[in-house]
PDB file of C-alpha atoms in Angstrom:
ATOM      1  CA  UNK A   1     109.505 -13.822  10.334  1.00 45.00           C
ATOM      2  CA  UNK A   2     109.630 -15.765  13.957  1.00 45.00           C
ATOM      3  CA  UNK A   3     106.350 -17.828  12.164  1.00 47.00           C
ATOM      4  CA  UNK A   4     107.743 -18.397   9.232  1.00 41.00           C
ATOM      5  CA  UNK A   5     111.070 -20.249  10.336  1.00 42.00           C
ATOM      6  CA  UNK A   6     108.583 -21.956  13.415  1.00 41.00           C
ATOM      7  CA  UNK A   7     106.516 -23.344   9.967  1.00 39.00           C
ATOM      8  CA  UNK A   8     109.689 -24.687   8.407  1.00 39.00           C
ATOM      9  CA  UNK A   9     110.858 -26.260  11.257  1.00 40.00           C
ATOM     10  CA  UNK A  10     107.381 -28.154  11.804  1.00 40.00           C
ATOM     11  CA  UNK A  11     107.471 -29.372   8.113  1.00 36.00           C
ATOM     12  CA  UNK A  12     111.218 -30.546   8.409  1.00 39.00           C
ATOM     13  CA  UNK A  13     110.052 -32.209  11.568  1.00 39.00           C
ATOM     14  CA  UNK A  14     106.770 -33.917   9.937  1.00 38.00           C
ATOM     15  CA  UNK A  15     108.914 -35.246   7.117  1.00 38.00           C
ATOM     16  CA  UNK A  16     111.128 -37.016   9.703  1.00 38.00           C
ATOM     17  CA  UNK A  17     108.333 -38.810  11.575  1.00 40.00           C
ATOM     18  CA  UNK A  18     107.135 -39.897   8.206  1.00 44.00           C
ATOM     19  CA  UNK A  19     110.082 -40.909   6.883  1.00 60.00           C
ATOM     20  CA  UNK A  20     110.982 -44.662   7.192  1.00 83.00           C
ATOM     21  CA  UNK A  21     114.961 -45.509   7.619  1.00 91.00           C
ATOM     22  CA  UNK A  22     116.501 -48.127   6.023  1.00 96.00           C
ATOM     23  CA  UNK A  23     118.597 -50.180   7.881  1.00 97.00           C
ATOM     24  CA  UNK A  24     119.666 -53.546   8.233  1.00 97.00           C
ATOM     25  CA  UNK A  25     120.402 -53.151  12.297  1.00 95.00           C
ATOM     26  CA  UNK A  26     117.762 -56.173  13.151  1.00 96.00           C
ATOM     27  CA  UNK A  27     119.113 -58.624  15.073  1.00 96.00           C
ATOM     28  CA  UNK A  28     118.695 -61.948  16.665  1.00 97.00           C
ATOM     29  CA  UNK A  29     116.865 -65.438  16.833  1.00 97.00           C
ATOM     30  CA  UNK A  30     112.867 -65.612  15.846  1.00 98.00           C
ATOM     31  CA  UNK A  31     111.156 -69.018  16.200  1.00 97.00           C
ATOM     32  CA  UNK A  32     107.740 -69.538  14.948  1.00 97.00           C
ATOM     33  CA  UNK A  33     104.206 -69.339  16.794  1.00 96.00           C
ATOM     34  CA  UNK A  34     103.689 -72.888  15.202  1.00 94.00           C
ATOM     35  CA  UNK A  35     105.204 -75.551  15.255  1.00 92.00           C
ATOM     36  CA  UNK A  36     103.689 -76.479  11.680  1.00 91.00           C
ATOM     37  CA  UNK A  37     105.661 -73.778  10.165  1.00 94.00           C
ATOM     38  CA  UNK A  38     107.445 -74.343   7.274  1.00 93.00           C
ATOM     39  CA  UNK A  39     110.128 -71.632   8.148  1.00 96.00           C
ATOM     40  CA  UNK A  40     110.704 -72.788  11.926  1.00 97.00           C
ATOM     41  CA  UNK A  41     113.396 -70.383  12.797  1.00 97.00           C
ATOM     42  CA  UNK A  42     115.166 -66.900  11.395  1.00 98.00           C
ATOM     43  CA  UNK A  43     118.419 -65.335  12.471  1.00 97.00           C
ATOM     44  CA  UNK A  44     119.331 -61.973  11.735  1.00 98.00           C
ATOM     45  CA  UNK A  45     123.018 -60.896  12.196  1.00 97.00           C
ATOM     46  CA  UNK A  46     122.339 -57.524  12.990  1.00 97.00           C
ATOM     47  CA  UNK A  47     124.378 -57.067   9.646  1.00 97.00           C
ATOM     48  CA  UNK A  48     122.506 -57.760   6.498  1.00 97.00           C
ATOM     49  CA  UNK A  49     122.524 -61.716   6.396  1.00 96.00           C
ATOM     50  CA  UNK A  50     119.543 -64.300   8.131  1.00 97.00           C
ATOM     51  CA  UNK A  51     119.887 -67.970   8.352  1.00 95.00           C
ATOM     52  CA  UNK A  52     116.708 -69.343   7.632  1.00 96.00           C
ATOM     53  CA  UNK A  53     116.012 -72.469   9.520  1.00 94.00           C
ATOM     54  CA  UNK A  54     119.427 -73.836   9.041  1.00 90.00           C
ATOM     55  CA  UNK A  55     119.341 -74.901   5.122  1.00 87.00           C
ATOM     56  CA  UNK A  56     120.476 -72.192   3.523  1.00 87.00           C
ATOM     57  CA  UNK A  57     121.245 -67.963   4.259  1.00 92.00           C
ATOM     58  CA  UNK A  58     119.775 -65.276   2.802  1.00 95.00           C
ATOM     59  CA  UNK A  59     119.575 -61.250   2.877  1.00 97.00           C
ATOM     60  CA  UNK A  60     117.196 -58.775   4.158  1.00 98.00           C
ATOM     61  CA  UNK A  61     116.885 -55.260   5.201  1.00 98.00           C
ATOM     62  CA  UNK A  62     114.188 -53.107   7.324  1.00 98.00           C
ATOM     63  CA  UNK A  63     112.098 -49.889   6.007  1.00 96.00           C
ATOM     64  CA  UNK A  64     110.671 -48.330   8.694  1.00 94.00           C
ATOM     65  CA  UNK A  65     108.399 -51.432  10.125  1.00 96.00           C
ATOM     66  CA  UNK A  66     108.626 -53.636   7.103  1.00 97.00           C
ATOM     67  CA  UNK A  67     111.644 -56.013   6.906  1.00 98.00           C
ATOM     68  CA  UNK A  68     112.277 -57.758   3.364  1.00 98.00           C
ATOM     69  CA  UNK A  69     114.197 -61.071   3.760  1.00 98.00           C
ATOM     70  CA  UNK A  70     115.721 -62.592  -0.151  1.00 96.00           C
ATOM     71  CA  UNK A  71     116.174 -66.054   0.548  1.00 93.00           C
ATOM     72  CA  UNK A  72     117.383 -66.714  -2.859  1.00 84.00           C
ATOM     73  CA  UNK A  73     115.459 -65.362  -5.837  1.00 79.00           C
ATOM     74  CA  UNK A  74     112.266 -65.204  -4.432  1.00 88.00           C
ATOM     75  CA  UNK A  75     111.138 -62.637  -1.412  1.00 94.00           C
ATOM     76  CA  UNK A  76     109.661 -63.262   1.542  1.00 97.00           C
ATOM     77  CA  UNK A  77     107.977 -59.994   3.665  1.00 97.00           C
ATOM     78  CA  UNK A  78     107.349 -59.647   7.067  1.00 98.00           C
ATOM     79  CA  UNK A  79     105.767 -56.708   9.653  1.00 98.00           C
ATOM     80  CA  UNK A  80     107.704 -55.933  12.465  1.00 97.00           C
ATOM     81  CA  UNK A  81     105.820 -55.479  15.739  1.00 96.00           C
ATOM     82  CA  UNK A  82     107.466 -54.997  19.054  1.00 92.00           C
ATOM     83  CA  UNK A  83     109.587 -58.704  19.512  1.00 94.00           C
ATOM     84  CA  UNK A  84     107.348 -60.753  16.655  1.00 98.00           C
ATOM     85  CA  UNK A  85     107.286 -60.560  12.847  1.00 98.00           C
ATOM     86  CA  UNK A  86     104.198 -61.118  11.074  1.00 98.00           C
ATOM     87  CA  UNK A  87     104.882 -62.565   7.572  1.00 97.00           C
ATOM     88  CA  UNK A  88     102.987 -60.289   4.863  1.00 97.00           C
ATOM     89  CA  UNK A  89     103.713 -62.135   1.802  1.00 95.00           C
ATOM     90  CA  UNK A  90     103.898 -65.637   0.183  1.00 92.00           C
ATOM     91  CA  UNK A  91     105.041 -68.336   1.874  1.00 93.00           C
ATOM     92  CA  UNK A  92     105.171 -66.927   5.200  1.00 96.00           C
ATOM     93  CA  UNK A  93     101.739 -64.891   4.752  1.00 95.00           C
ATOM     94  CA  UNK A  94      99.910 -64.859   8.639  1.00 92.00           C
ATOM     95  CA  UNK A  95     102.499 -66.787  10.177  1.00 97.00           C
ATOM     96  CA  UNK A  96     104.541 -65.377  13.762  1.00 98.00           C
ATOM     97  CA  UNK A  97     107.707 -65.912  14.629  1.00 98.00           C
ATOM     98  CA  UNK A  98     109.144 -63.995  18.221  1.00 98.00           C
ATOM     99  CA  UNK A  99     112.187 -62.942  19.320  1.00 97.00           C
ATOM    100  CA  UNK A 100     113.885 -64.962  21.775  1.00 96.00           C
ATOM    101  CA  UNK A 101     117.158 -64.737  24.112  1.00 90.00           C
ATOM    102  CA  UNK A 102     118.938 -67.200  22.548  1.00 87.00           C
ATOM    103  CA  UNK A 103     122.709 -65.596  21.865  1.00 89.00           C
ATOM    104  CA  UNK A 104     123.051 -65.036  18.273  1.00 92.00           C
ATOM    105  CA  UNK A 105     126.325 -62.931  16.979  1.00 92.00           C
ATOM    106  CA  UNK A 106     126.304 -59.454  15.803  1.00 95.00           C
ATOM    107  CA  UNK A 107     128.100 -59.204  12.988  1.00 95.00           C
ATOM    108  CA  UNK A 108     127.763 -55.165  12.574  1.00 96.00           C
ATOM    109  CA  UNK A 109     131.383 -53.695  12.813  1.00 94.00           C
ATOM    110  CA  UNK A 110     131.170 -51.120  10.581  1.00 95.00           C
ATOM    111  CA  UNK A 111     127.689 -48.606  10.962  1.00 95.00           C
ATOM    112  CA  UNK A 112     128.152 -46.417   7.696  1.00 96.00           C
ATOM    113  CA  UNK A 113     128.828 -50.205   5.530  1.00 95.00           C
ATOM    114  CA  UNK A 114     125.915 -51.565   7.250  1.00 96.00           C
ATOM    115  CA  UNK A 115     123.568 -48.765   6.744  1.00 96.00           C
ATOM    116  CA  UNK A 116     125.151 -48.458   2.896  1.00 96.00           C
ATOM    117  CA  UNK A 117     124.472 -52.259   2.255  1.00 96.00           C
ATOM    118  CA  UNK A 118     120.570 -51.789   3.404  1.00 97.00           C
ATOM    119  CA  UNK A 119     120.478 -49.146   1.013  1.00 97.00           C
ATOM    120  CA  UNK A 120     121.914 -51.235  -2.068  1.00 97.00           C
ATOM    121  CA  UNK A 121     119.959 -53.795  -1.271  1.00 97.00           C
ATOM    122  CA  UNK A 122     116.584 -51.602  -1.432  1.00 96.00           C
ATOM    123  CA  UNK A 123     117.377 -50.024  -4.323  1.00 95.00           C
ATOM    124  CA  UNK A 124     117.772 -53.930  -6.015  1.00 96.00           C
ATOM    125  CA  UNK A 125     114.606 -54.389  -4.475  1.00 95.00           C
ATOM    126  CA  UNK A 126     112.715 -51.383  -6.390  1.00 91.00           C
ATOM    127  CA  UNK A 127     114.303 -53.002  -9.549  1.00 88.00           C
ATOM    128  CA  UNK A 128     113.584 -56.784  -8.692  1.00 82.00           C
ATOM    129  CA  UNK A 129     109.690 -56.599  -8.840  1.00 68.00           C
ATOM    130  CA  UNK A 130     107.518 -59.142 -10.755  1.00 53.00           C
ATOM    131  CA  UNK A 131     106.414 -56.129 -12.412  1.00 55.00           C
ATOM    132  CA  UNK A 132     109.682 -55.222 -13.568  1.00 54.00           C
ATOM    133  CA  UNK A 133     110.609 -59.104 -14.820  1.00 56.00           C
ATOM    134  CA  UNK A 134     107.328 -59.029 -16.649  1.00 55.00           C
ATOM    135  CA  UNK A 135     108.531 -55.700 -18.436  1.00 56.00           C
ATOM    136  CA  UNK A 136     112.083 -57.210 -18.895  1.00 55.00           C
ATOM    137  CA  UNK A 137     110.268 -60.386 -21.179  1.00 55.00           C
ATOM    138  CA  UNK A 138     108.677 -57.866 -22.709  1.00 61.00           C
ATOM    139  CA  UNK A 139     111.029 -55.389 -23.410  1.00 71.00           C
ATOM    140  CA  UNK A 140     114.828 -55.649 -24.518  1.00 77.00           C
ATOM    141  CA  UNK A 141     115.176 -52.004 -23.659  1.00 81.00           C
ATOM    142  CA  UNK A 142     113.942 -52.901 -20.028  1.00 79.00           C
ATOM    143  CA  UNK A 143     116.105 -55.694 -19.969  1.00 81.00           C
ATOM    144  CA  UNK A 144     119.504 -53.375 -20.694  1.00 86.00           C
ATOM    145  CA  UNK A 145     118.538 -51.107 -18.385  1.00 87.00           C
ATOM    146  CA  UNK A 146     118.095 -53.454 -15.514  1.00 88.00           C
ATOM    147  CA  UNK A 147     121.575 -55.352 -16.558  1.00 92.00           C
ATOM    148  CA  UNK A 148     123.131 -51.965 -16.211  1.00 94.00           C
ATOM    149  CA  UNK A 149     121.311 -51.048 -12.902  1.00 94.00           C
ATOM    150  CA  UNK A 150     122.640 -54.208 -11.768  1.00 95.00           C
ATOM    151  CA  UNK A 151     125.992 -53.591 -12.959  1.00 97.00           C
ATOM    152  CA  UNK A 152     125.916 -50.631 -10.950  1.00 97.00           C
ATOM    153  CA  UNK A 153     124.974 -51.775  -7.703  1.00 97.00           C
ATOM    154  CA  UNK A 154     127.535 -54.552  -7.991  1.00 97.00           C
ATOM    155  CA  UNK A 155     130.168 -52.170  -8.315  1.00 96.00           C
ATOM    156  CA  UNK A 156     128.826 -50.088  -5.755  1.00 96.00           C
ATOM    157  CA  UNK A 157     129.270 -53.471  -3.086  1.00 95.00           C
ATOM    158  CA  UNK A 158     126.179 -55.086  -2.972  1.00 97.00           C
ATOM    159  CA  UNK A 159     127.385 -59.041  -3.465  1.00 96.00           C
ATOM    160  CA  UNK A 160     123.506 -59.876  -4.544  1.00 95.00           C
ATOM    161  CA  UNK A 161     123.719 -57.599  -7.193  1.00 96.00           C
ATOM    162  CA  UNK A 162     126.869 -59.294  -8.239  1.00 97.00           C
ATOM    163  CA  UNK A 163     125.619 -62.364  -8.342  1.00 96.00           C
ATOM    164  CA  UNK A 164     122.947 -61.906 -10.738  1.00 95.00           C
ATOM    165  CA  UNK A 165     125.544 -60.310 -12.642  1.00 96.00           C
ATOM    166  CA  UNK A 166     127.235 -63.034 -12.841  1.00 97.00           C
ATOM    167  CA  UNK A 167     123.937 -64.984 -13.910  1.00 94.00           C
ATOM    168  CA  UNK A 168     123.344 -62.453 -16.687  1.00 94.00           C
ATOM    169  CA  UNK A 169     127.397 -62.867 -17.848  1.00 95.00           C
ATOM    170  CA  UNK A 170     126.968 -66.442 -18.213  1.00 94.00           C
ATOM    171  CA  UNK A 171     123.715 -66.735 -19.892  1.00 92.00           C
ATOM    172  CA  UNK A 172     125.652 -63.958 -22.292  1.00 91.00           C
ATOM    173  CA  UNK A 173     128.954 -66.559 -22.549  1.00 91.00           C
ATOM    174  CA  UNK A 174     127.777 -70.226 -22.784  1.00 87.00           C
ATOM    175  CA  UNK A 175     123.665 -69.832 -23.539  1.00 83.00           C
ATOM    176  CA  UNK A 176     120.788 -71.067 -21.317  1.00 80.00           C
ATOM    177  CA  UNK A 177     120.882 -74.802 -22.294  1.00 76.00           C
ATOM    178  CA  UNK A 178     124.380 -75.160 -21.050  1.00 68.00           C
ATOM    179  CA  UNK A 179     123.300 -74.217 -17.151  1.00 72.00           C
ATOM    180  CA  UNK A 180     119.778 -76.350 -17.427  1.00 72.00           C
ATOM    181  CA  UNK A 181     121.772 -79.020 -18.878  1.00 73.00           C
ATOM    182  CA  UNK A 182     125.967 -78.620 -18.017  1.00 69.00           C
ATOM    183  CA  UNK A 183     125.930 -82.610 -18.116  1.00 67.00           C
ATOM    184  CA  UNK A 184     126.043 -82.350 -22.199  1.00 67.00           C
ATOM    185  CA  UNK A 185     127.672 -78.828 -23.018  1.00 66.00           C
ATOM    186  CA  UNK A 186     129.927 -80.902 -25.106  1.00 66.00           C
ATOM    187  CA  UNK A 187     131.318 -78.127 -26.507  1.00 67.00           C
ATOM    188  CA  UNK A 188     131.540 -75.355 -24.118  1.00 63.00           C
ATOM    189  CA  UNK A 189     133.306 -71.791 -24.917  1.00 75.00           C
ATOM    190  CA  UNK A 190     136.495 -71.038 -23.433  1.00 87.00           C
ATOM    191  CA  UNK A 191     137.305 -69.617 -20.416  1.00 93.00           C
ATOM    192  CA  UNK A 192     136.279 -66.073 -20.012  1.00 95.00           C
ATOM    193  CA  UNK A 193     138.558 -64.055 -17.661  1.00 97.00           C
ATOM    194  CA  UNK A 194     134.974 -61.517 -16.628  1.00 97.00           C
ATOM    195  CA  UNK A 195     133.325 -64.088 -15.573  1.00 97.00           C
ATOM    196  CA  UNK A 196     136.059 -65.566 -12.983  1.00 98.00           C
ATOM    197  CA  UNK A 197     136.826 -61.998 -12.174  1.00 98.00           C
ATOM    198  CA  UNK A 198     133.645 -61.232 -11.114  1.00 98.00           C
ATOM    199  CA  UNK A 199     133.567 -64.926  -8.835  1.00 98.00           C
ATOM    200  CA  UNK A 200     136.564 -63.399  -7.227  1.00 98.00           C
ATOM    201  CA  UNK A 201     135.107 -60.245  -6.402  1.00 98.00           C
ATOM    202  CA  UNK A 202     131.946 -62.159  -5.118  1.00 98.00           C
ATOM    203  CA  UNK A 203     134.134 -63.793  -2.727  1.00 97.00           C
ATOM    204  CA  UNK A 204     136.291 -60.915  -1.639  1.00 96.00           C
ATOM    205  CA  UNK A 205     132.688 -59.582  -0.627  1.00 94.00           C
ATOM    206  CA  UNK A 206     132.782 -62.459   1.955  1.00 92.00           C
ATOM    207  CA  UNK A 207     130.099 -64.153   0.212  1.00 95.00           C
ATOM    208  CA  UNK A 208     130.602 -67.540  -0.002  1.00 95.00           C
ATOM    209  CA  UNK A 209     127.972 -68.260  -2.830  1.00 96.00           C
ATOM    210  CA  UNK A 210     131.252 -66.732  -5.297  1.00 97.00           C
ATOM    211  CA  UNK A 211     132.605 -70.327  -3.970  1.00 97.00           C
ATOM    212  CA  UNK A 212     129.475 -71.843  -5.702  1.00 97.00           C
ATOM    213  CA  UNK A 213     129.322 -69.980  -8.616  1.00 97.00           C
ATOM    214  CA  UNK A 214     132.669 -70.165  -9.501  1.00 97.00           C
ATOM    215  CA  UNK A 215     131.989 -73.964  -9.114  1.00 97.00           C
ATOM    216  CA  UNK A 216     129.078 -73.803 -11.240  1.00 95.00           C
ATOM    217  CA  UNK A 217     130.921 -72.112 -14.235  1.00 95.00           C
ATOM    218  CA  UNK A 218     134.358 -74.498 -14.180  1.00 95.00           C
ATOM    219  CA  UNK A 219     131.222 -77.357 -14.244  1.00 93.00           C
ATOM    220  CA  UNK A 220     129.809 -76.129 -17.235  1.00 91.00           C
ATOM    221  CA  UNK A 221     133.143 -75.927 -18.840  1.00 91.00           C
ATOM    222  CA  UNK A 222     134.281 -79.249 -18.005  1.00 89.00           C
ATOM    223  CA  UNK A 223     136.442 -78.584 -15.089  1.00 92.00           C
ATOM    224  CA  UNK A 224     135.314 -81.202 -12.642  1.00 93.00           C
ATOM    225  CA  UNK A 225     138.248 -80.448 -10.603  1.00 95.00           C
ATOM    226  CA  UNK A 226     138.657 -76.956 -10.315  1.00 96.00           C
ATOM    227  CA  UNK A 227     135.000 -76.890  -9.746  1.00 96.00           C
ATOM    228  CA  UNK A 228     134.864 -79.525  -6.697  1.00 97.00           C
ATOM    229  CA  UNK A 229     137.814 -77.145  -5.409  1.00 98.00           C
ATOM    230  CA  UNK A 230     135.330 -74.016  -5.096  1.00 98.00           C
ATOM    231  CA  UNK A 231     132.702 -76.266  -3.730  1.00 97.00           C
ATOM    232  CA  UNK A 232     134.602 -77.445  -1.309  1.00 97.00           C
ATOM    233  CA  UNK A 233     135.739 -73.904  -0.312  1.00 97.00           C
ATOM    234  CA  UNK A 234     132.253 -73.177  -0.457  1.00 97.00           C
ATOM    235  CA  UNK A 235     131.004 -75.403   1.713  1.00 96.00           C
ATOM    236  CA  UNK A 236     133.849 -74.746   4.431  1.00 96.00           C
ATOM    237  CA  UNK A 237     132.474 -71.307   4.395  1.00 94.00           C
ATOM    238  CA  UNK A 238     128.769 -72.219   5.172  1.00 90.00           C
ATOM    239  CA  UNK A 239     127.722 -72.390   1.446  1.00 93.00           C
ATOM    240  CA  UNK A 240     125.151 -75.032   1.037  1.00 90.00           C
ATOM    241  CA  UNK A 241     124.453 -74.983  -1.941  1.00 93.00           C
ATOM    242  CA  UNK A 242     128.178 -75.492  -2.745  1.00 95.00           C
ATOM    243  CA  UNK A 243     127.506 -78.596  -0.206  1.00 95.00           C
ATOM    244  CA  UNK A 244     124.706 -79.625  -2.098  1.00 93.00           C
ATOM    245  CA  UNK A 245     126.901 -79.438  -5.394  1.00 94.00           C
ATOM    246  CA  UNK A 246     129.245 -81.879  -3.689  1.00 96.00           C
ATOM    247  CA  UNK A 247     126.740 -84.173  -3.148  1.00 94.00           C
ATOM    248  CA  UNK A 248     125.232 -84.492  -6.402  1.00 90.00           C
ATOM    249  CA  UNK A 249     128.870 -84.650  -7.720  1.00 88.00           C
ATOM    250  CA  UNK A 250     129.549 -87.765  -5.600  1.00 88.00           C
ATOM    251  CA  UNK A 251     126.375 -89.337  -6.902  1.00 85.00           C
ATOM    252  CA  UNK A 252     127.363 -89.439 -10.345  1.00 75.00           C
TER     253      UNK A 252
END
């Protein structure tokens, strides 16, 4: 009997060492190797977000050695290897960047949210491969199932997931050719009380791209106003795309 609880135990323990923990615990500033590197800096808040090189913030979590950084809609993977991270995908394929001293704020108050975040945000990676958009085109069955998967994870707290939530919802509203081309959505629907819902909730996540968004849909609908007001909260929360927005808006 002794051998047979001794066996279990060295299974449990062999599935542990083999497991890989997500996490999204990394933390700090990582220049590159080069100084030809189009990605010159990354740094991790120890909570889920990276500013990458100082244009623009993005999220990211670690499985076991492999941290996945979303800089917007496309992915960018890295190895992790002592202090240095060894970029394993496009983009930042071969390239090094190492840790350095430099002080950079930990914004991890709250272990079990942190921890839960990482594990939203892998889950919306197993659903966010090129494989999976390719089955999506292909597939209006895939494509409801991902919306819903989506829906799900948004409700569950990840902000990303919200966000492309939101994307889907206004596709849904005011059609694609009103977001390529807002400038001459002459007629555009009426307001629809989801969509700035879910722009609120985005921004109660403390994500400041809800500013943006929120922007983006009063634009489309004609509201120059109320949209420069979101930008302009946007942007006073580190959003630069809602900067950006501002910008263009001025050159008009």
């Amino acid at each position: 009997m002794k051998k047979f609880y001794y066996l279990l135990l060295l299974i449990s323990l062999s599935n542990l060492a083999g497991g890989q923990v997500i996490d999204n615990n990394i933390q700090g500033y990582y220049q590159a190797k080069s100084d030809s590197n189009m990605y010159s800096f990354f740094e991790f808040d120890g909570n889920g977000k990276v500013n990458i090189t100082g244009i623009g913030t993005g999220d990211y979590f670690t499985k076991g050695d492999s941290l996945i950084v979303y800089p917007d809609k496309s992915i960018f993977k890295f190895k992790i290897k002592n202090k240095t991270l060894v970029g394993a995908s496009n983009w930042v394929e071969n390239e090094t960047w190492i840790r350095k001293d430099t002080i950079v704020a930990n914004n991890r108050k709250n272990e079990a949210l942190s921890k839960k975040k990482a594990a939203l945000l892998h889950e919306y990676y197993k659903i966010s491969s090129e494989k999976m958009a390719i089955e999506m085109m292909m597939d209006d069955t895939a494509a409801k199932a991902k919306k819903e998967k989506i829906s799900q994870l948004c409700n569950e707290g990840l902000s990303k997931a919200c966000m492309d939530y939101f994307g889907i919802l206004l596709i849904e509203d005011q059609g694609m050719d009103a977001l390529l081309n807002p400038e001459k959505n002459t007629k555009p629907k009426k307001l629809n009380p989801e969509i700035v819902s879910l722009g609120n909730k985005i921004i109660s996540q403390e994500e400041p791209e809800g500013y943006t968004l929120l922007g983006t849909y009063y634009y489309i609908l004609g509201q120059k106003e109320k949209a420069v007001e979101q930008w302009n909260k946007g942007a006073d929360k580190g959003s630069q795309k809602s900067a950006m927005a501002l910008i263009q808006i001025e050159m008009e």
